[in-house]
mmCIF file of C-alpha atoms and ligand atoms in Angstrom:
data_model
loop_
_atom_site.group_PDB
_atom_site.id
_atom_site.type_symbol
_atom_site.label_atom_id
_atom_site.label_comp_id
_atom_site.label_asym_id
_atom_site.label_seq_id
_atom_site.Cartn_x
_atom_site.Cartn_y
_atom_site.Cartn_z
ATOM 1 C CA UNK N 1 27.312 8.563 40.470
ATOM 2 C CA UNK N 2 27.912 5.178 38.906
ATOM 3 C CA UNK N 3 24.707 3.750 40.322
ATOM 4 C CA UNK N 4 22.730 6.652 38.850
ATOM 5 C CA UNK N 5 24.332 6.123 35.482
ATOM 6 C CA UNK N 6 23.499 2.408 35.487
ATOM 7 C CA UNK N 7 19.970 3.124 36.485
ATOM 8 C CA UNK N 8 19.594 5.632 33.670
ATOM 9 C CA UNK N 9 20.697 3.038 31.115
ATOM 10 C CA UNK N 10 17.777 0.853 32.128
ATOM 11 C CA UNK N 11 15.069 3.415 31.342
ATOM 12 C CA UNK N 12 12.943 2.594 28.339
ATOM 13 C CA UNK N 13 12.667 5.897 26.458
ATOM 14 C CA UNK N 14 9.225 5.436 24.921
ATOM 15 C CA UNK N 15 8.752 9.006 23.654
ATOM 16 C CA UNK N 16 12.075 8.968 21.785
ATOM 17 C CA UNK N 17 11.092 5.762 19.993
ATOM 18 C CA UNK N 18 7.740 7.250 18.998
ATOM 19 C CA UNK N 19 9.610 10.168 17.440
ATOM 20 C CA UNK N 20 12.149 7.813 15.809
ATOM 21 C CA UNK N 21 9.342 5.958 14.000
ATOM 22 C CA UNK N 22 7.587 9.207 13.068
ATOM 23 C CA UNK N 23 10.801 10.302 11.358
ATOM 24 C CA UNK N 24 10.990 6.938 9.543
ATOM 25 C CA UNK N 25 7.561 7.640 8.076
ATOM 26 C CA UNK N 26 8.429 11.149 6.927
ATOM 27 C CA UNK N 27 12.044 11.294 5.874
ATOM 28 C CA UNK N 28 14.836 8.732 5.758
ATOM 29 C CA UNK N 29 18.572 9.411 5.713
ATOM 30 C CA UNK N 30 20.362 9.075 2.389
ATOM 31 C CA UNK N 31 21.920 5.764 3.429
ATOM 32 C CA UNK N 32 18.437 4.206 3.089
ATOM 33 C CA UNK N 33 18.303 4.940 -0.662
ATOM 34 C CA UNK N 34 19.200 1.303 -1.599
ATOM 35 C CA UNK N 35 16.111 0.138 0.334
ATOM 36 C CA UNK N 36 13.723 2.193 -1.797
ATOM 37 C CA UNK N 37 12.384 -0.932 -3.551
ATOM 38 C CA UNK N 38 11.386 -2.380 -0.159
ATOM 39 C CA UNK N 39 10.134 0.840 1.418
ATOM 40 C CA UNK N 40 6.896 -0.848 2.499
ATOM 41 C CA UNK N 41 8.819 -3.026 4.971
ATOM 42 C CA UNK N 42 10.296 0.092 6.612
ATOM 43 C CA UNK N 43 6.779 1.529 6.850
ATOM 44 C CA UNK N 44 5.687 -1.754 8.451
ATOM 45 C CA UNK N 45 8.431 -1.536 11.116
ATOM 46 C CA UNK N 46 7.418 2.054 11.899
ATOM 47 C CA UNK N 47 3.660 1.458 11.924
ATOM 48 C CA UNK N 48 3.688 -1.815 13.811
ATOM 49 C CA UNK N 49 6.262 -0.295 16.175
ATOM 50 C CA UNK N 50 4.018 2.689 16.865
ATOM 51 C CA UNK N 51 1.150 0.257 17.418
ATOM 52 C CA UNK N 52 3.145 -1.739 19.990
ATOM 53 C CA UNK N 53 4.118 1.588 21.598
ATOM 54 C CA UNK N 54 0.397 2.430 21.709
ATOM 55 C CA UNK N 55 1.073 5.616 19.722
ATOM 56 C CA UNK N 56 -0.776 5.081 16.436
ATOM 57 C CA UNK N 57 -2.607 8.373 16.993
ATOM 58 C CA UNK N 58 0.447 10.222 15.632
ATOM 59 C CA UNK N 59 0.016 8.838 12.088
ATOM 60 C CA UNK N 60 -2.170 10.032 9.212
ATOM 61 C CA UNK N 61 -4.103 6.779 8.838
ATOM 62 C CA UNK N 62 -6.255 7.649 5.773
ATOM 63 C CA UNK N 63 -3.225 8.999 3.889
ATOM 64 C CA UNK N 64 -1.158 5.903 4.610
ATOM 65 C CA UNK N 65 -4.005 3.554 3.682
ATOM 66 C CA UNK N 66 -4.318 5.293 0.276
ATOM 67 C CA UNK N 67 -0.553 5.089 -0.254
ATOM 68 C CA UNK N 68 -0.488 1.348 0.531
ATOM 69 C CA UNK N 69 -3.381 0.647 -1.836
ATOM 70 C CA UNK N 70 -1.497 2.553 -4.540
ATOM 71 C CA UNK N 71 1.154 -0.189 -4.285
ATOM 72 C CA UNK N 72 -1.267 -2.997 -5.081
ATOM 73 C CA UNK N 73 -0.587 -4.665 -8.439
ATOM 74 C CA UNK N 74 -4.098 -5.172 -9.793
ATOM 75 C CA UNK N 75 -5.124 -7.491 -12.640
ATOM 76 C CA UNK N 76 -5.256 -5.943 -16.104
ATOM 77 C CA UNK N 77 -8.513 -6.098 -18.128
ATOM 78 C CA UNK N 78 -7.522 -9.378 -19.777
ATOM 79 C CA UNK N 79 -6.162 -10.727 -16.440
ATOM 80 C CA UNK N 80 -2.961 -11.763 -18.211
ATOM 81 C CA UNK N 81 -0.858 -10.524 -15.262
ATOM 82 C CA UNK N 82 -2.636 -12.524 -12.520
ATOM 83 C CA UNK N 83 0.550 -14.410 -11.682
ATOM 84 C CA UNK N 84 2.268 -11.044 -11.053
ATOM 85 C CA UNK N 85 -0.293 -9.610 -8.613
ATOM 86 C CA UNK N 86 0.314 -8.691 -4.977
ATOM 87 C CA UNK N 87 1.921 -5.546 -3.537
ATOM 88 C CA UNK N 88 5.068 -3.763 -4.721
ATOM 89 C CA UNK N 89 7.445 -2.114 -2.258
ATOM 90 C CA UNK N 90 7.245 1.476 -3.502
ATOM 91 C CA UNK N 91 6.538 3.553 -6.591
ATOM 92 C CA UNK N 92 10.121 3.116 -7.853
ATOM 93 C CA UNK N 93 9.051 1.512 -11.131
ATOM 94 C CA UNK N 94 7.076 4.594 -12.151
ATOM 95 C CA UNK N 95 3.598 3.089 -12.406
ATOM 96 C CA UNK N 96 1.106 5.982 -12.181
ATOM 97 C CA UNK N 97 -0.295 6.608 -8.697
ATOM 98 C CA UNK N 98 -3.744 5.094 -8.417
ATOM 99 C CA UNK N 99 -5.338 4.082 -5.170
ATOM 100 C CA UNK N 100 -8.756 3.382 -6.650
ATOM 101 C CA UNK N 101 -9.979 -0.098 -7.460
ATOM 102 C CA UNK N 102 -9.716 -0.650 -11.177
ATOM 103 C CA UNK N 103 -7.687 -2.486 -13.753
ATOM 104 C CA UNK N 104 -3.956 -1.982 -13.484
ATOM 105 C CA UNK N 105 -1.892 -0.490 -16.279
ATOM 106 C CA UNK N 106 0.350 -3.175 -17.795
ATOM 107 C CA UNK N 107 4.053 -2.657 -17.230
ATOM 108 C CA UNK N 108 6.588 -5.296 -18.272
ATOM 109 C CA UNK N 109 8.538 -5.211 -15.029
ATOM 110 C CA UNK N 110 5.691 -4.595 -12.615
ATOM 111 C CA UNK N 111 4.872 -7.300 -10.086
ATOM 112 C CA UNK N 112 4.215 -7.911 -6.432
ATOM 113 C CA UNK N 113 6.918 -9.109 -4.032
ATOM 114 C CA UNK N 114 5.962 -11.706 -1.412
ATOM 115 C CA UNK N 115 7.430 -9.735 1.510
ATOM 116 C CA UNK N 116 5.708 -6.536 0.332
ATOM 117 C CA UNK N 117 2.352 -8.289 0.009
ATOM 118 C CA UNK N 118 2.787 -9.615 3.559
ATOM 119 C CA UNK N 119 3.845 -6.278 5.062
ATOM 120 C CA UNK N 120 1.304 -4.330 2.967
ATOM 121 C CA UNK N 121 -1.591 -6.441 4.251
ATOM 122 C CA UNK N 122 -0.232 -6.271 7.810
ATOM 123 C CA UNK N 123 0.011 -2.455 7.601
ATOM 124 C CA UNK N 124 -3.598 -2.217 6.382
ATOM 125 C CA UNK N 125 -4.745 -4.402 9.300
ATOM 126 C CA UNK N 126 -2.747 -2.285 11.770
ATOM 127 C CA UNK N 127 -4.317 0.889 10.353
ATOM 128 C CA UNK N 128 -7.816 -0.528 10.884
ATOM 129 C CA UNK N 129 -8.630 -0.923 7.193
ATOM 130 C CA UNK N 130 -11.187 -3.640 6.352
ATOM 131 C CA UNK N 131 -9.162 -4.970 3.337
ATOM 132 C CA UNK N 132 -12.247 -4.489 1.140
ATOM 133 C CA UNK N 133 -10.130 -2.993 -1.639
ATOM 134 C CA UNK N 134 -7.629 -5.874 -1.614
ATOM 135 C CA UNK N 135 -8.105 -8.069 -4.684
ATOM 136 C CA UNK N 136 -7.806 -11.278 -2.681
ATOM 137 C CA UNK N 137 -8.131 -13.615 -5.659
ATOM 138 C CA UNK N 138 -5.354 -11.785 -7.487
ATOM 139 C CA UNK N 139 -3.088 -11.788 -4.401
ATOM 140 C CA UNK N 140 -3.603 -15.525 -3.983
ATOM 141 C CA UNK N 141 -3.032 -16.215 -7.693
ATOM 142 C CA UNK N 142 0.185 -14.176 -7.523
ATOM 143 C CA UNK N 143 1.249 -16.136 -4.464
ATOM 144 C CA UNK N 144 0.570 -19.549 -6.046
ATOM 145 C CA UNK N 145 2.801 -18.567 -8.972
ATOM 146 C CA UNK N 146 5.734 -18.035 -6.580
ATOM 147 C CA UNK N 147 5.796 -21.528 -5.021
ATOM 148 C CA UNK N 148 8.459 -23.945 -6.240
ATOM 149 C CA UNK N 149 8.261 -27.720 -6.621
ATOM 150 C CA UNK N 150 10.183 -28.157 -3.359
ATOM 151 C CA UNK N 151 7.536 -26.186 -1.433
ATOM 152 C CA UNK N 152 9.579 -22.992 -0.932
ATOM 153 C CA UNK N 153 8.752 -19.609 -2.478
ATOM 154 C CA UNK N 154 10.422 -17.061 -4.710
ATOM 155 C CA UNK N 155 9.957 -13.409 -3.731
ATOM 156 C CA UNK N 156 9.107 -12.257 -7.285
ATOM 157 C CA UNK N 157 7.835 -14.036 -10.424
ATOM 158 C CA UNK N 158 11.165 -13.644 -12.280
ATOM 159 C CA UNK N 159 12.750 -15.879 -9.650
ATOM 160 C CA UNK N 160 15.003 -14.899 -6.765
ATOM 161 C CA UNK N 161 16.398 -16.516 -3.651
ATOM 162 C CA UNK N 162 13.913 -19.060 -2.310
ATOM 163 C CA UNK N 163 14.014 -19.927 1.351
ATOM 164 C CA UNK N 164 12.246 -20.069 4.714
ATOM 165 C CA UNK N 165 11.729 -16.276 4.899
ATOM 166 C CA UNK N 166 9.408 -16.390 1.926
ATOM 167 C CA UNK N 167 7.609 -19.512 3.198
ATOM 168 C CA UNK N 168 6.821 -17.410 6.272
ATOM 169 C CA UNK N 169 5.638 -14.412 4.203
ATOM 170 C CA UNK N 170 3.398 -16.696 2.111
ATOM 171 C CA UNK N 171 1.942 -18.271 5.257
ATOM 172 C CA UNK N 172 1.187 -14.833 6.757
ATOM 173 C CA UNK N 173 -0.608 -13.804 3.543
ATOM 174 C CA UNK N 174 -2.850 -16.915 3.529
ATOM 175 C CA UNK N 175 -3.435 -16.585 7.275
ATOM 176 C CA UNK N 176 -4.472 -12.921 7.022
ATOM 177 C CA UNK N 177 -6.669 -13.462 3.945
ATOM 178 C CA UNK N 178 -8.099 -16.545 5.695
ATOM 179 C CA UNK N 179 -7.669 -18.526 2.496
ATOM 180 C CA UNK N 180 -5.085 -21.296 2.077
ATOM 181 C CA UNK N 181 -5.668 -21.669 -1.671
ATOM 182 C CA UNK N 182 -2.633 -19.392 -2.121
ATOM 183 C CA UNK N 183 -0.206 -22.211 -1.387
ATOM 184 C CA UNK N 184 0.292 -25.953 -1.357
ATOM 185 C CA UNK N 185 0.586 -26.335 2.422
ATOM 186 C CA UNK N 186 1.778 -29.928 2.322
ATOM 187 C CA UNK N 187 4.698 -29.009 0.079
ATOM 188 C CA UNK N 188 5.583 -26.081 2.326
ATOM 189 C CA UNK N 189 5.465 -28.401 5.343
ATOM 190 C CA UNK N 190 7.723 -30.913 3.592
ATOM 191 C CA UNK N 191 10.162 -28.067 2.875
ATOM 192 C CA UNK N 192 10.158 -27.081 6.555
ATOM 193 C CA UNK N 193 10.773 -30.668 7.646
ATOM 194 C CA UNK N 194 13.670 -31.073 5.223
ATOM 195 C CA UNK N 195 15.216 -27.870 6.608
ATOM 196 C CA UNK N 196 15.623 -29.392 10.087
ATOM 197 C CA UNK N 197 19.330 -29.583 10.783
ATOM 198 C CA UNK N 198 21.402 -32.229 12.602
ATOM 199 C CA UNK N 199 21.436 -30.042 15.742
ATOM 200 C CA UNK N 200 17.602 -29.754 15.685
ATOM 201 C CA UNK N 201 17.534 -26.056 14.802
ATOM 202 C CA UNK N 202 16.035 -25.151 11.418
ATOM 203 C CA UNK N 203 17.903 -23.646 8.464
ATOM 204 C CA UNK N 204 16.806 -21.579 5.445
ATOM 205 C CA UNK N 205 16.621 -24.812 3.460
ATOM 206 C CA UNK N 206 17.723 -28.443 3.411
ATOM 207 C CA UNK N 207 21.367 -28.949 4.428
ATOM 208 C CA UNK N 208 21.822 -25.356 5.596
ATOM 209 C CA UNK N 209 23.005 -24.188 9.003
ATOM 210 C CA UNK N 210 20.412 -23.790 11.771
ATOM 211 C CA UNK N 211 19.535 -20.160 12.303
ATOM 212 C CA UNK N 212 17.338 -18.266 14.787
ATOM 213 C CA UNK N 213 15.581 -16.363 11.994
ATOM 214 C CA UNK N 214 14.701 -19.401 9.884
ATOM 215 C CA UNK N 215 13.720 -21.380 12.990
ATOM 216 C CA UNK N 216 11.245 -18.611 13.830
ATOM 217 C CA UNK N 217 9.905 -18.567 10.241
ATOM 218 C CA UNK N 218 9.415 -22.352 10.292
ATOM 219 C CA UNK N 219 7.839 -22.661 13.755
ATOM 220 C CA UNK N 220 5.609 -19.579 13.315
ATOM 221 C CA UNK N 221 4.432 -20.838 9.899
ATOM 222 C CA UNK N 222 3.499 -24.242 11.334
ATOM 223 C CA UNK N 223 1.644 -22.535 14.210
ATOM 224 C CA UNK N 224 -0.383 -20.388 11.804
ATOM 225 C CA UNK N 225 -1.214 -23.502 9.764
ATOM 226 C CA UNK N 226 -2.204 -25.249 13.022
ATOM 227 C CA UNK N 227 0.226 -28.069 12.222
ATOM 228 C CA UNK N 228 3.097 -27.734 14.721
ATOM 229 C CA UNK N 229 2.168 -30.763 16.844
ATOM 230 C CA UNK N 230 1.404 -32.834 13.768
ATOM 231 C CA UNK N 231 4.640 -32.119 11.923
ATOM 232 C CA UNK N 232 7.094 -32.497 14.800
ATOM 233 C CA UNK N 233 6.981 -35.255 17.420
ATOM 234 C CA UNK N 234 7.152 -34.284 21.109
ATOM 235 C CA UNK N 235 10.750 -35.499 21.151
ATOM 236 C CA UNK N 236 11.638 -33.290 18.162
ATOM 237 C CA UNK N 237 9.895 -30.291 19.720
ATOM 238 C CA UNK N 238 11.934 -30.777 22.885
ATOM 239 C CA UNK N 239 15.110 -30.647 20.830
ATOM 240 C CA UNK N 240 13.996 -27.476 19.021
ATOM 241 C CA UNK N 241 13.230 -25.899 22.406
ATOM 242 C CA UNK N 242 16.650 -26.873 23.650
ATOM 243 C CA UNK N 243 18.388 -25.407 20.576
ATOM 244 C CA UNK N 244 16.476 -22.132 21.039
ATOM 245 C CA UNK N 245 17.030 -21.892 24.805
ATOM 246 C CA UNK N 246 20.792 -22.209 24.230
ATOM 247 C CA UNK N 247 20.703 -19.106 22.008
ATOM 248 C CA UNK N 248 20.474 -16.916 25.115
ATOM 249 C CA UNK N 249 23.814 -15.463 26.219
ATOM 250 C CA UNK N 250 22.703 -12.258 27.909
ATOM 251 C CA UNK N 251 20.549 -11.184 24.934
ATOM 252 C CA UNK N 252 20.086 -13.744 22.164
ATOM 253 C CA UNK N 253 22.211 -14.651 19.161
ATOM 254 C CA UNK N 254 21.018 -16.313 15.954
ATOM 255 C CA UNK N 255 23.621 -19.085 15.750
ATOM 256 C CA UNK N 256 26.185 -20.724 18.054
ATOM 257 C CA UNK N 257 29.369 -18.672 18.499
ATOM 258 C CA UNK N 258 27.884 -15.517 16.977
ATOM 259 C CA UNK N 259 27.572 -12.223 18.883
ATOM 260 C CA UNK N 260 24.212 -11.410 20.475
ATOM 261 C CA UNK N 261 21.983 -9.056 18.474
ATOM 262 C CA UNK N 262 18.833 -7.171 19.544
ATOM 263 C CA UNK N 263 16.568 -8.617 16.837
ATOM 264 C CA UNK N 264 17.005 -12.194 18.112
ATOM 265 C CA UNK N 265 15.286 -11.228 21.350
ATOM 266 C CA UNK N 266 12.231 -11.310 19.128
ATOM 267 C CA UNK N 267 13.089 -14.076 16.612
ATOM 268 C CA UNK N 268 14.198 -16.572 19.237
ATOM 269 C CA UNK N 269 12.049 -15.148 22.059
ATOM 270 C CA UNK N 270 8.808 -15.482 20.143
ATOM 271 C CA UNK N 271 9.786 -18.973 18.924
ATOM 272 C CA UNK N 272 10.276 -19.974 22.568
ATOM 273 C CA UNK N 273 6.924 -18.413 23.420
ATOM 274 C CA UNK N 274 5.238 -20.396 20.635
ATOM 275 C CA UNK N 275 6.919 -23.499 22.064
ATOM 276 C CA UNK N 276 5.671 -22.627 25.603
ATOM 277 C CA UNK N 277 9.088 -22.365 27.245
ATOM 278 C CA UNK N 278 9.918 -18.656 27.032
ATOM 279 C CA UNK N 279 9.379 -18.364 30.799
ATOM 280 C CA UNK N 280 12.547 -20.420 31.370
ATOM 281 C CA UNK N 281 14.778 -17.724 29.879
ATOM 282 C CA UNK N 282 16.419 -14.949 31.891
ATOM 283 C CA UNK N 283 14.238 -11.853 31.364
ATOM 284 C CA UNK N 284 16.491 -9.493 33.271
ATOM 285 C CA UNK N 285 19.613 -10.249 31.227
ATOM 286 C CA UNK N 286 17.589 -10.088 28.023
ATOM 287 C CA UNK N 287 16.103 -6.697 28.962
ATOM 288 C CA UNK N 288 19.478 -5.298 29.990
ATOM 289 C CA UNK N 289 21.012 -6.311 26.673
ATOM 290 C CA UNK N 290 18.196 -4.825 24.577
ATOM 291 C CA UNK N 291 18.335 -1.571 26.539
ATOM 292 C CA UNK N 292 22.121 -1.416 26.128
ATOM 293 C CA UNK N 293 21.486 -0.995 22.377
ATOM 294 C CA UNK N 294 18.977 1.840 22.855
ATOM 295 C CA UNK N 295 20.011 5.178 21.364
ATOM 296 C CA UNK N 296 19.383 7.606 24.190
ATOM 297 C CA UNK N 297 19.700 10.682 22.001
ATOM 298 C CA UNK N 298 17.701 10.094 18.807
ATOM 299 C CA UNK N 299 15.696 7.057 19.922
ATOM 300 C CA UNK N 300 15.658 3.655 18.272
ATOM 301 C CA UNK N 301 17.639 0.480 18.901
ATOM 302 C CA UNK N 302 20.723 -0.887 17.168
ATOM 303 C CA UNK N 303 21.843 -4.506 16.863
ATOM 304 C CA UNK N 304 24.800 -3.836 19.176
ATOM 305 C CA UNK N 305 25.645 -1.263 21.865
ATOM 306 C CA UNK N 306 27.212 1.960 20.528
ATOM 307 C CA UNK N 307 25.980 1.313 16.979
ATOM 308 C CA UNK N 308 23.559 3.256 14.795
ATOM 309 C CA UNK N 309 19.872 2.524 15.406
ATOM 310 C CA UNK N 310 17.784 1.355 12.433
ATOM 311 C CA UNK N 311 14.045 0.728 11.903
ATOM 312 C CA UNK N 312 14.347 -3.087 11.895
ATOM 313 C CA UNK N 313 16.264 -3.378 15.158
ATOM 314 C CA UNK N 314 14.130 -0.683 16.752
ATOM 315 C CA UNK N 315 10.999 -2.625 15.914
ATOM 316 C CA UNK N 316 12.325 -5.999 17.019
ATOM 317 C CA UNK N 317 13.934 -4.530 20.126
ATOM 318 C CA UNK N 318 10.559 -3.143 21.164
ATOM 319 C CA UNK N 319 8.846 -6.444 20.312
ATOM 320 C CA UNK N 320 11.498 -8.275 22.349
ATOM 321 C CA UNK N 321 10.727 -6.024 25.313
ATOM 322 C CA UNK N 322 7.001 -6.571 24.815
ATOM 323 C CA UNK N 323 7.523 -10.350 25.049
ATOM 324 C CA UNK N 324 9.028 -9.948 28.523
ATOM 325 C CA UNK N 325 6.167 -7.725 29.654
ATOM 326 C CA UNK N 326 7.733 -4.242 29.497
ATOM 327 C CA UNK N 327 5.270 -1.688 30.906
ATOM 328 C CA UNK N 328 3.541 0.648 28.405
ATOM 329 C CA UNK N 329 3.892 -1.812 25.522
ATOM 330 C CA UNK N 330 1.123 -3.716 23.811
ATOM 331 C CA UNK N 331 1.439 -7.498 23.594
ATOM 332 C CA UNK N 332 2.650 -8.897 20.276
ATOM 333 C CA UNK N 333 1.189 -11.915 18.484
ATOM 334 C CA UNK N 334 4.267 -14.145 18.460
ATOM 335 C CA UNK N 335 3.532 -15.896 15.144
ATOM 336 C CA UNK N 336 2.000 -13.145 12.991
ATOM 337 C CA UNK N 337 4.281 -10.431 14.371
ATOM 338 C CA UNK N 338 1.677 -7.681 14.820
ATOM 339 C CA UNK N 339 0.176 -6.358 18.061
ATOM 340 C CA UNK N 340 -2.499 -8.477 19.752
ATOM 341 C CA UNK N 341 -4.799 -5.464 19.269
ATOM 342 C CA UNK N 342 -4.292 -5.606 15.482
ATOM 343 C CA UNK N 343 -4.613 -9.401 15.577
ATOM 344 C CA UNK N 344 -7.985 -9.165 17.359
ATOM 345 C CA UNK N 345 -9.312 -6.714 14.778
ATOM 346 C CA UNK N 346 -8.147 -9.088 12.016
ATOM 347 C CA UNK N 347 -10.047 -11.906 13.715
ATOM 348 C CA UNK N 348 -13.208 -9.765 13.776
ATOM 349 C CA UNK N 349 -12.815 -8.981 10.080
ATOM 350 C CA UNK N 350 -12.378 -12.666 9.261
ATOM 351 C CA UNK N 351 -15.453 -13.520 11.326
ATOM 352 C CA UNK N 352 -17.478 -11.056 9.234
ATOM 353 C CA UNK N 353 -16.110 -12.553 5.966
ATOM 354 C CA UNK N 354 -17.051 -16.046 7.115
ATOM 355 C CA UNK N 355 -20.575 -14.966 8.013
ATOM 356 C CA UNK N 356 -20.966 -13.357 4.607
ATOM 357 C CA UNK N 357 -19.842 -16.476 2.740
ATOM 358 C CA UNK N 358 -22.208 -18.873 4.558
HETATM 359 ZN ZN1 ZN D 1 19.783 -8.277 13.856
#
């Protein structure tokens, strides 16, 4: 009996997770109401999750592409809002629905948000769109306006928190648009270097505690810039590897003495993969922990066993399993955080842009 039960816990319930993400795209429980302004990130978790599950055929791709384009903040006729361009998270501000390319209607409080621009572009790539309706110049101008003197980024032009998360979002945007004019890379690199902590992990900013999430954002950003080996010496890289390796308990935690949490199987796991030492972690313990947080009834993953599943932990749980080679899952690009399939199609698009411009 007991052996059967244990065995059952180790099944990866792919079909339930497909249905979990389908529900995320159609209707969300009331407790998600506060996340309305960042709805695009939830759509990203669901879409990229379905992609990794190799189940994108269940989504209405043209409908979603039109919806995402309707969230693009386009320049007005006089281009006075260029520094506010990018993608917004949802239609919460009441700007009229318009998915066509044309001047935006001015609205005092309308602007892009760096994480929405990143996830919006990623969703379009995942859906196989060619990004031809993205106003790249406006996105990059909006991005430049968000960078601070110290190299970090605000999320929105009015100002907000500024930390490593938004450095990562900005890097993903430049990487996907294949245009680094959206940021001062050297300043961003200096910010990353200053965020290295005494224990060799990396914090959200200078003087802050090392954290698995910010270490991922920093290392992945440097990889996308092609600067990892240049910015950190081999000795420093060894110490970062060591800090990350020690985050494994059974699953991974984000900081010393914190409980393990499903999402760090991706944040720390992919950092270790980028640093070429992921193979030295214990895959079996990692897999067992992630699967212990799987909801066997409604699908999805939670951060802890016996907790409610949510789109973020479901997505990163699945990505964590993909990193350790779970059957039936597509490989994930460890820095850009989309499937390798989507990454390859982005590369093809960029190749075509480069040919056009020469
Ligand atoms: Zn978490």
